[in-house]
Amino acid sequence: MKDKIEEEHNHSQIFGKKTELYFAVLCGVFLLIGFLIEKLGIFPTSVSLSSYIISYFFGGYFITIEAYKKIIKGGFDIDFLMIAAAAGAAYINSWAEGALLLFLFSLGHALEHYAMNKAKKSIEALGKLSPKTALIKKRGKLEEISIKDLRINDVIVVKPNSKIAADGVIIKGNSSINQAPITGESIPVDKTSITTIDNLPEFNEIDKHHVVYTGTINGDNSIDVLVLKLSEDSTVSRLIKMVSEVETQKSPTQRLTKKFEKWYVPVVIIVVFLLCFAYLIIDENFNDSLYRAITVLVAASPCALAISTPSAVLSGVARAAQKGVLIKGGKALEDLGEITTIAFDKTGTLTEGKPKLTNVIPLNHFDEIEFVQLVLEVESLSNHPLAKAIAKDIKSQYKIEVENKASNVNAIQGKGIRATYNQKEAFIGNVKLMESANINVDEFVISKMEHLLENGHTVMIVALKKQIIGLISVMDTPRKTAKSTLKRLKEIGIKHMIMLTGDHQNVGNAIAKQIGLTEAKGNLLPEDKVEAIKSLLQRDGKIAMVGDGVNDAPAMALSTVSVAMGAAGSDVALETADVALMSDKIENLPFVIGLSRQSKRIIKQNIWISLGVVVLLVPVTILGLTNIGLAVAFHEGSTIVVVINALRLLRFKNELSFN
């Protein structure tokens, strides 16, 4: 793939990356000029001929290069056949027909190659995840060095709100780490320092509460990290490797096309060559045999076949763009229509991607307004992302403001916060925080918490004066349109809808139940998502993956068709994806699947039309029952038919209304 990208880049020096497209357009322009001059009849024949020759140059330039590269490797394909047909048409003075062949074919060629650098861009975008330098601690002093110079067992210092430069284990300090770039978790994870670094187990076996990854973002506290993996072995590097590996794999469609070309083109060449010597067997001269052979070559040239798919793809892509959906090429457009299984990322795809206050439960007859006022006062003094989300939602839902009744807020890493509220000691956090403060957590409270936890909520206990006064919970809530979208997908034949998430299994199960998913898989790292996709591919043959984050890139690249949420999607997801919902509306997914199915049907129709004309024309021309003019008329007529058929896609609305 990389070599192919470089080849295309080297061919595109005259007008930049769009040179091939410009050449195809210029071929059409000079074809039109030559045709008009010829029909007007007021200029010498040499003028129209010159225009046709220029058209030949622009239309045949890139096709000839491709054909030459295949020939020197011992292969003949449709590129060669098109050049041979155009040359034959020129030999028998049918310049306009030859130029038209080259124009239509070169236009399809140019559109096909336009997105060839997608794999390279996705890998470059992944590389930007990792910071370029790290602060290393040596002999009590800090020194900034390139991450390439980091060594295992170096100690790096990660300042607040900065990216972590290496995979490793925290040996000093505690902090909340935003792991969304790697695991896709919607809520930052509390990390603590490991008690001892003696006899450390393998990296993957270390308690995840002590481990940090390259490219993740530190919270408000400074931490010291012992480097356990070099940059080339880091999590980000693995992502890059996985994306590059799956991006270079050829699709089944490509392999099928290659098989077809291997037998079709040589057969046509052999038949045309033999027909040149028909005069040895039948009663005609050499010129008549040559004319017959060239007529067969024109009839057999797969112009309509070559344009049948690109024309449908172009129409389908254009219609999708009108609806704010970017489809990157024909493979995605064709494959999406055959999908019956879709895997979804959770955070930012099926959910809003932001924690929301979901439950306020005062206990022991505590007044609800006074309860939420206490929570607001205490949480508003914390910088923790969850605390900020809780404070924001309380203000919005209860229409109250901070009255500065809280003070002396102290964050206790991994447990919660302690503060003074109205001169009384208050606590908000988990069971461990309550136990450390000698606050009794009875069975009733535990039961309430377990019910919320089972439904995917993150739960916190609120206590005042050593007494529990209530519970609050937060959750990454589903998108408003998620449930109706999944229902529509089920109606149009999507049988399996699976969620793959880095969040806890309970969270995944709760979201799945709310919106109607068939299955949810939680606690997944990027490599786990890749394994899940491999398993689904083995079971169902083809699968679409819908995601928005960097951590989804390897799984998306491995899937048959990858779909990125546009506005919320990372650069990597967008570059890796075959389809991007640019307006960030997941409800456009059923539309694009319906469009894909209709595109697939039209592509099949076009192929049958184009092959039918070839099957009809070739025997007729071999038997000498028609001349080259009639052959070209039928040949180009089939091209017009397949293009008109493809243009029907521009009025596609949905699968039920299309006719």
Tab-separated table of C-alpha atoms in Angstrom, residues 496-658:
chain	number	residue	atom	x	y	z
A	496	HIS	CA	-26.548	-8.327	15.427
A	497	MET	CA	-25.671	-5.024	17.145
A	498	ILE	CA	-22.804	-5.368	19.622
A	499	MET	CA	-21.227	-2.701	21.846
A	500	LEU	CA	-17.464	-2.825	22.479
A	501	THR	CA	-16.351	-0.594	25.345
A	502	GLY	CA	-13.469	0.027	27.714
A	503	ASP	CA	-15.973	0.745	30.480
A	504	HIS	CA	-17.100	-1.772	33.103
A	505	GLN	CA	-19.318	-4.648	31.931
A	506	ASN	CA	-22.174	-3.377	34.122
A	507	VAL	CA	-22.067	-0.040	32.317
A	508	GLY	CA	-22.160	-1.784	28.951
A	509	ASN	CA	-25.057	-4.030	29.989
A	510	ALA	CA	-27.056	-1.061	31.291
A	511	ILE	CA	-26.624	0.971	28.092
A	512	ALA	CA	-27.398	-2.084	25.939
A	513	LYS	CA	-30.638	-2.685	27.824
A	514	GLN	CA	-31.735	0.950	27.525
A	515	ILE	CA	-31.237	1.315	23.771
A	516	GLY	CA	-31.867	-2.190	22.438
A	517	LEU	CA	-28.463	-3.684	21.633
A	518	THR	CA	-28.212	-7.438	21.192
A	519	GLU	CA	-24.936	-7.726	23.146
A	520	ALA	CA	-22.366	-5.706	25.118
A	521	LYS	CA	-18.685	-6.486	25.753
A	522	GLY	CA	-16.967	-4.427	28.479
A	523	ASN	CA	-13.486	-3.965	30.008
A	524	LEU	CA	-11.866	-3.976	26.544
A	525	LEU	CA	-8.456	-2.513	25.661
A	526	PRO	CA	-7.692	-1.761	21.969
A	527	GLU	CA	-6.210	-5.218	21.365
A	528	ASP	CA	-9.275	-6.799	22.983
A	529	LYS	CA	-11.509	-4.898	20.554
A	530	VAL	CA	-9.405	-6.222	17.664
A	531	GLU	CA	-9.848	-9.782	18.943
A	532	ALA	CA	-13.593	-9.193	19.308
A	533	ILE	CA	-13.784	-7.976	15.682
A	534	LYS	CA	-11.779	-11.020	14.505
A	535	SER	CA	-14.215	-13.302	16.317
A	536	LEU	CA	-17.249	-11.549	14.803
A	537	LEU	CA	-15.695	-11.701	11.327
A	538	GLN	CA	-15.240	-15.462	11.682
A	539	ARG	CA	-18.849	-15.838	12.803
A	540	ASP	CA	-20.635	-13.462	10.406
A	541	GLY	CA	-18.209	-13.025	7.490
A	542	LYS	CA	-18.571	-9.241	7.246
A	543	ILE	CA	-18.901	-6.624	9.968
A	544	ALA	CA	-19.134	-2.842	10.284
A	545	MET	CA	-17.461	-1.032	13.196
A	546	VAL	CA	-18.764	2.361	14.328
A	547	GLY	CA	-16.467	4.406	16.564
A	548	ASP	CA	-15.114	7.840	17.312
A	549	GLY	CA	-11.897	7.491	19.277
A	550	VAL	CA	-8.237	6.707	18.676
A	551	ASN	CA	-8.623	3.490	20.628
A	552	ASP	CA	-11.128	2.314	18.006
A	553	ALA	CA	-8.710	2.732	15.081
A	554	PRO	CA	-7.255	-0.820	14.971
A	555	ALA	CA	-10.680	-2.466	15.335
A	556	MET	CA	-12.166	-0.092	12.753
A	557	ALA	CA	-9.352	-0.784	10.299
A	558	LEU	CA	-9.787	-4.557	10.685
A	559	SER	CA	-13.550	-4.464	10.166
A	560	THR	CA	-15.067	-4.889	6.698
A	561	VAL	CA	-16.414	-1.327	6.813
A	562	SER	CA	-15.449	1.255	9.434
A	563	VAL	CA	-17.744	4.169	10.282
A	564	ALA	CA	-16.525	7.228	12.216
A	565	MET	CA	-18.684	9.695	14.089
A	566	GLY	CA	-17.694	12.983	12.444
A	567	ALA	CA	-17.717	15.972	14.783
A	568	ALA	CA	-16.874	13.919	17.855
A	569	GLY	CA	-14.420	11.655	16.048
A	570	SER	CA	-10.664	11.833	16.478
A	571	ASP	CA	-8.459	12.568	13.472
A	572	VAL	CA	-7.268	8.980	13.540
A	573	ALA	CA	-10.771	7.504	13.472
A	574	LEU	CA	-11.724	9.769	10.588
A	575	GLU	CA	-8.595	8.940	8.603
A	576	THR	CA	-8.960	5.217	9.252
A	577	ALA	CA	-12.703	5.063	8.609
A	578	ASP	CA	-14.332	4.155	5.314
A	579	VAL	CA	-17.473	6.137	6.171
A	580	ALA	CA	-17.690	9.331	8.265
A	581	LEU	CA	-20.949	10.722	9.620
A	582	MET	CA	-19.848	14.340	9.222
A	583	SER	CA	-22.778	15.909	11.067
A	584	ASP	CA	-22.195	13.539	14.000
A	585	LYS	CA	-25.722	12.145	13.593
A	586	ILE	CA	-25.853	8.423	14.235
A	587	GLU	CA	-29.400	8.460	12.845
A	588	ASN	CA	-27.850	8.781	9.352
A	589	LEU	CA	-26.514	5.231	9.633
A	590	PRO	CA	-29.712	3.481	8.380
A	591	PHE	CA	-29.817	5.893	5.425
A	592	VAL	CA	-26.256	5.149	4.350
A	593	ILE	CA	-26.787	1.378	4.692
A	594	GLY	CA	-29.929	1.647	2.532
A	595	LEU	CA	-28.016	3.736	-0.010
A	596	SER	CA	-25.240	1.158	-0.048
A	597	ARG	CA	-27.703	-1.653	-0.727
A	598	GLN	CA	-29.275	0.200	-3.642
A	599	SER	CA	-25.811	1.082	-4.981
A	600	LYS	CA	-24.878	-2.601	-4.851
A	601	ARG	CA	-28.031	-3.512	-6.805
A	602	ILE	CA	-27.319	-0.877	-9.463
A	603	ILE	CA	-23.681	-1.966	-9.763
A	604	LYS	CA	-24.853	-5.545	-10.419
A	605	GLN	CA	-27.366	-4.286	-13.005
A	606	ASN	CA	-24.654	-2.251	-14.737
A	607	ILE	CA	-22.271	-5.190	-14.846
A	608	TRP	CA	-24.924	-7.428	-16.422
A	609	ILE	CA	-25.778	-4.711	-18.974
A	610	SER	CA	-22.136	-4.114	-19.937
A	611	LEU	CA	-21.264	-7.820	-20.069
A	612	GLY	CA	-24.452	-8.513	-22.033
A	613	VAL	CA	-23.477	-6.011	-24.718
A	614	VAL	CA	-19.953	-7.487	-24.950
A	615	VAL	CA	-21.348	-11.033	-25.184
A	616	LEU	CA	-23.696	-9.880	-27.969
A	617	LEU	CA	-21.255	-7.702	-29.920
A	618	VAL	CA	-18.164	-9.898	-29.914
A	619	PRO	CA	-19.721	-12.883	-31.796
A	620	VAL	CA	-21.449	-10.512	-34.227
A	621	THR	CA	-18.210	-8.668	-35.027
A	622	ILE	CA	-16.216	-11.903	-35.279
A	623	LEU	CA	-18.681	-13.138	-37.904
A	624	GLY	CA	-18.326	-9.823	-39.743
A	625	LEU	CA	-22.036	-9.035	-39.458
A	626	THR	CA	-21.447	-5.405	-38.399
A	627	ASN	CA	-18.996	-2.584	-39.040
A	628	ILE	CA	-16.901	-0.658	-36.527
A	629	GLY	CA	-19.307	2.299	-36.483
A	630	LEU	CA	-22.220	0.129	-35.344
A	631	ALA	CA	-19.996	-1.673	-32.846
A	632	VAL	CA	-18.898	1.615	-31.299
A	633	ALA	CA	-22.517	2.854	-31.285
A	634	PHE	CA	-23.680	-0.185	-29.324
A	635	HIS	CA	-20.573	-0.123	-27.195
A	636	GLU	CA	-20.908	3.537	-26.192
A	637	GLY	CA	-24.686	3.154	-25.960
A	638	SER	CA	-24.187	0.597	-23.200
A	639	THR	CA	-21.902	3.076	-21.450
A	640	ILE	CA	-24.608	5.750	-21.549
A	641	VAL	CA	-27.191	3.277	-20.230
A	642	VAL	CA	-25.063	2.264	-17.227
A	643	VAL	CA	-24.293	5.911	-16.418
A	644	ILE	CA	-27.984	6.898	-16.547
A	645	ASN	CA	-28.838	3.878	-14.401
A	646	ALA	CA	-26.199	4.938	-11.890
A	647	LEU	CA	-27.544	8.515	-11.763
A	648	ARG	CA	-30.799	7.156	-10.317
A	649	LEU	CA	-28.945	6.990	-6.999
A	650	LEU	CA	-28.949	10.801	-6.812
A	651	ARG	CA	-32.650	10.726	-5.923
A	652	PHE	CA	-32.365	8.010	-3.278
A	653	LYS	CA	-34.309	8.839	-0.084
A	654	ASN	CA	-34.565	5.612	1.842
A	655	GLU	CA	-34.770	1.914	1.135
A	656	LEU	CA	-38.556	1.820	1.359
A	657	SER	CA	-39.261	4.801	-0.922
A	658	PHE	CA	-36.727	4.092	-3.712
